[in-house]
């Protein structure tokens, strides 16, 4: 999939260059999106250099696991940046050169996400054609990537510490997100190192237990986070209008109430991903 490297580099480079050219008016969301496009550009550039300097026959499966894993993350990053940037920033920018740059940056970000998806799909199809099995060529691998990615987006919103520092129950939710992220990352790294093939039975049971534990923790977070954020008797704000930050319709940043809602929605989404992961693992272990 080396022929995709140049289009990927160009699309991510153009995206962050357009936003950088806007200067101060780009806002915090613009800075957030630009940093992710920069990371995607830098990682794609490093992978392209490595692939150019070594012959394909010298690569082990571990390298292909790494490159496809990165492509999955890059596709999700560019897609989420496109959605969040357009919803929370582009629509509020007055008509003019800055709006045109923001729209163009969003378009190039979408193009980049499509290119990364093509890379993942192409690698998947190539390995099916060659009848070669490797870890990243499984649904479970994609679920693990999705679990860690959604947790990463949750952490981005939790960078606003005022969302949770005033309540021990909310601090517990942050601890849940952190614990589950670490567990999923450890499993993902072990899978990348192909431990699954060295300890097939015990490792599958280990993953099953870890996933079940993560589900139980996420259920507690899904109950406590909305309860303490939106239930007035527990100090929450049930209405968006009660948050003073949300009254400015021309803000370039997500207000606090929107961030609380985003974390609640992402918690529910990640819980569903963990449940799908558990079902898939159980079918593999017991059937």
CSV table of C-alpha atoms in Angstrom, one decimal, residues 12-119:
chain,number,residue,atom,x,y,z
A,12,UNK,CA,-2.9,15.8,6.0
A,13,UNK,CA,-0.2,18.4,5.2
A,14,UNK,CA,-2.7,20.6,3.4
A,15,UNK,CA,-5.3,20.2,6.2
A,16,UNK,CA,-3.0,21.4,9.0
A,17,UNK,CA,-1.4,24.1,6.8
A,18,UNK,CA,-4.8,25.7,6.0
A,19,UNK,CA,-5.7,25.8,9.6
A,20,UNK,CA,-2.3,27.1,10.7
A,21,UNK,CA,-2.6,29.9,8.1
A,22,UNK,CA,-5.7,31.2,9.8
A,23,UNK,CA,-3.7,32.4,12.8
A,24,UNK,CA,-5.3,33.2,16.1
A,25,UNK,CA,-9.0,33.0,14.9
A,26,UNK,CA,-8.7,29.3,14.5
A,27,UNK,CA,-9.7,28.7,18.2
A,28,UNK,CA,-9.0,25.8,20.6
A,29,UNK,CA,-10.8,23.3,18.4
A,30,UNK,CA,-8.7,24.4,15.4
A,31,UNK,CA,-5.5,23.9,17.5
A,32,UNK,CA,-6.8,20.4,18.6
A,33,UNK,CA,-7.6,19.4,15.0
A,34,UNK,CA,-4.3,20.8,13.6
A,35,UNK,CA,-2.3,18.8,16.2
A,36,UNK,CA,-3.9,15.6,15.2
A,37,UNK,CA,-3.3,16.2,11.5
A,38,UNK,CA,0.3,17.0,12.3
A,39,UNK,CA,0.7,13.7,14.2
A,40,UNK,CA,-0.9,11.8,11.2
A,41,UNK,CA,1.5,13.5,8.8
A,42,UNK,CA,4.5,12.8,10.9
A,43,UNK,CA,3.7,9.2,11.5
A,44,UNK,CA,2.9,8.6,7.9
A,45,UNK,CA,6.2,10.2,6.9
A,46,UNK,CA,8.1,8.0,9.3
A,47,UNK,CA,6.4,4.8,8.0
A,48,UNK,CA,7.1,5.9,4.4
A,49,UNK,CA,10.8,6.4,5.1
A,50,UNK,CA,11.1,3.0,6.8
A,51,UNK,CA,9.3,1.3,3.9
A,52,UNK,CA,11.5,3.0,1.3
A,53,UNK,CA,14.8,2.1,3.1
A,54,UNK,CA,14.0,-1.6,3.6
A,55,UNK,CA,13.0,-4.3,1.2
A,56,UNK,CA,9.4,-5.7,1.8
A,57,UNK,CA,10.9,-9.2,2.3
A,58,UNK,CA,12.8,-7.9,5.4
A,59,UNK,CA,9.6,-6.9,7.2
A,60,UNK,CA,8.2,-9.3,9.9
A,61,UNK,CA,4.5,-9.6,10.6
A,62,UNK,CA,5.1,-7.4,13.6
A,63,UNK,CA,5.8,-4.4,11.3
A,64,UNK,CA,2.6,-5.1,9.3
A,65,UNK,CA,0.7,-5.2,12.5
A,66,UNK,CA,2.1,-1.8,13.5
A,67,UNK,CA,1.5,-0.1,10.1
A,68,UNK,CA,-2.1,-1.4,9.8
A,69,UNK,CA,-2.8,-0.5,13.4
A,70,UNK,CA,-1.6,3.0,12.8
A,71,UNK,CA,-3.8,3.2,9.6
A,72,UNK,CA,-6.8,2.3,11.7
A,73,UNK,CA,-6.1,5.0,14.3
A,74,UNK,CA,-5.3,7.6,11.6
A,75,UNK,CA,-8.6,6.9,9.8
A,76,UNK,CA,-10.5,7.4,13.1
A,77,UNK,CA,-8.5,10.5,14.0
A,78,UNK,CA,-9.0,12.2,10.7
A,79,UNK,CA,-12.7,11.3,10.6
A,80,UNK,CA,-13.4,12.5,14.1
A,81,UNK,CA,-11.4,15.7,13.5
A,82,UNK,CA,-13.4,16.4,10.4
A,83,UNK,CA,-16.7,15.9,12.2
A,84,UNK,CA,-15.8,17.8,15.4
A,85,UNK,CA,-14.1,20.7,13.5
A,86,UNK,CA,-17.0,21.2,11.2
A,87,UNK,CA,-19.7,21.0,13.9
A,88,UNK,CA,-18.1,23.1,16.6
A,89,UNK,CA,-16.1,25.5,14.5
A,90,UNK,CA,-16.7,25.8,10.7
A,91,UNK,CA,-20.4,26.6,10.9
A,92,UNK,CA,-19.8,29.6,13.3
A,93,UNK,CA,-17.0,31.2,11.2
A,94,UNK,CA,-18.2,34.3,9.3
A,95,UNK,CA,-18.1,34.1,5.5
A,96,UNK,CA,-14.7,35.1,4.2
A,97,UNK,CA,-11.2,33.7,3.6
A,98,UNK,CA,-11.0,32.0,7.0
A,99,UNK,CA,-14.3,30.1,6.4
A,100,UNK,CA,-13.1,29.0,3.0
A,101,UNK,CA,-9.8,27.7,4.6
A,102,UNK,CA,-11.7,25.9,7.3
A,103,UNK,CA,-14.0,24.2,4.8
A,104,UNK,CA,-11.1,23.2,2.6
A,105,UNK,CA,-9.2,21.8,5.7
A,106,UNK,CA,-12.3,19.7,6.6
A,107,UNK,CA,-12.5,18.4,3.0
A,108,UNK,CA,-8.8,17.3,3.0
A,109,UNK,CA,-9.2,15.7,6.4
A,110,UNK,CA,-12.1,13.6,5.0
A,111,UNK,CA,-10.0,12.7,2.0
A,112,UNK,CA,-7.2,11.6,4.4
A,113,UNK,CA,-9.6,9.4,6.4
A,114,UNK,CA,-10.8,7.7,3.2
A,115,UNK,CA,-7.2,7.0,2.1
A,116,UNK,CA,-6.4,5.4,5.5
A,117,UNK,CA,-9.6,3.3,5.3
A,118,UNK,CA,-8.6,2.2,1.8
A,119,UNK,CA,-5.2,1.1,3.2
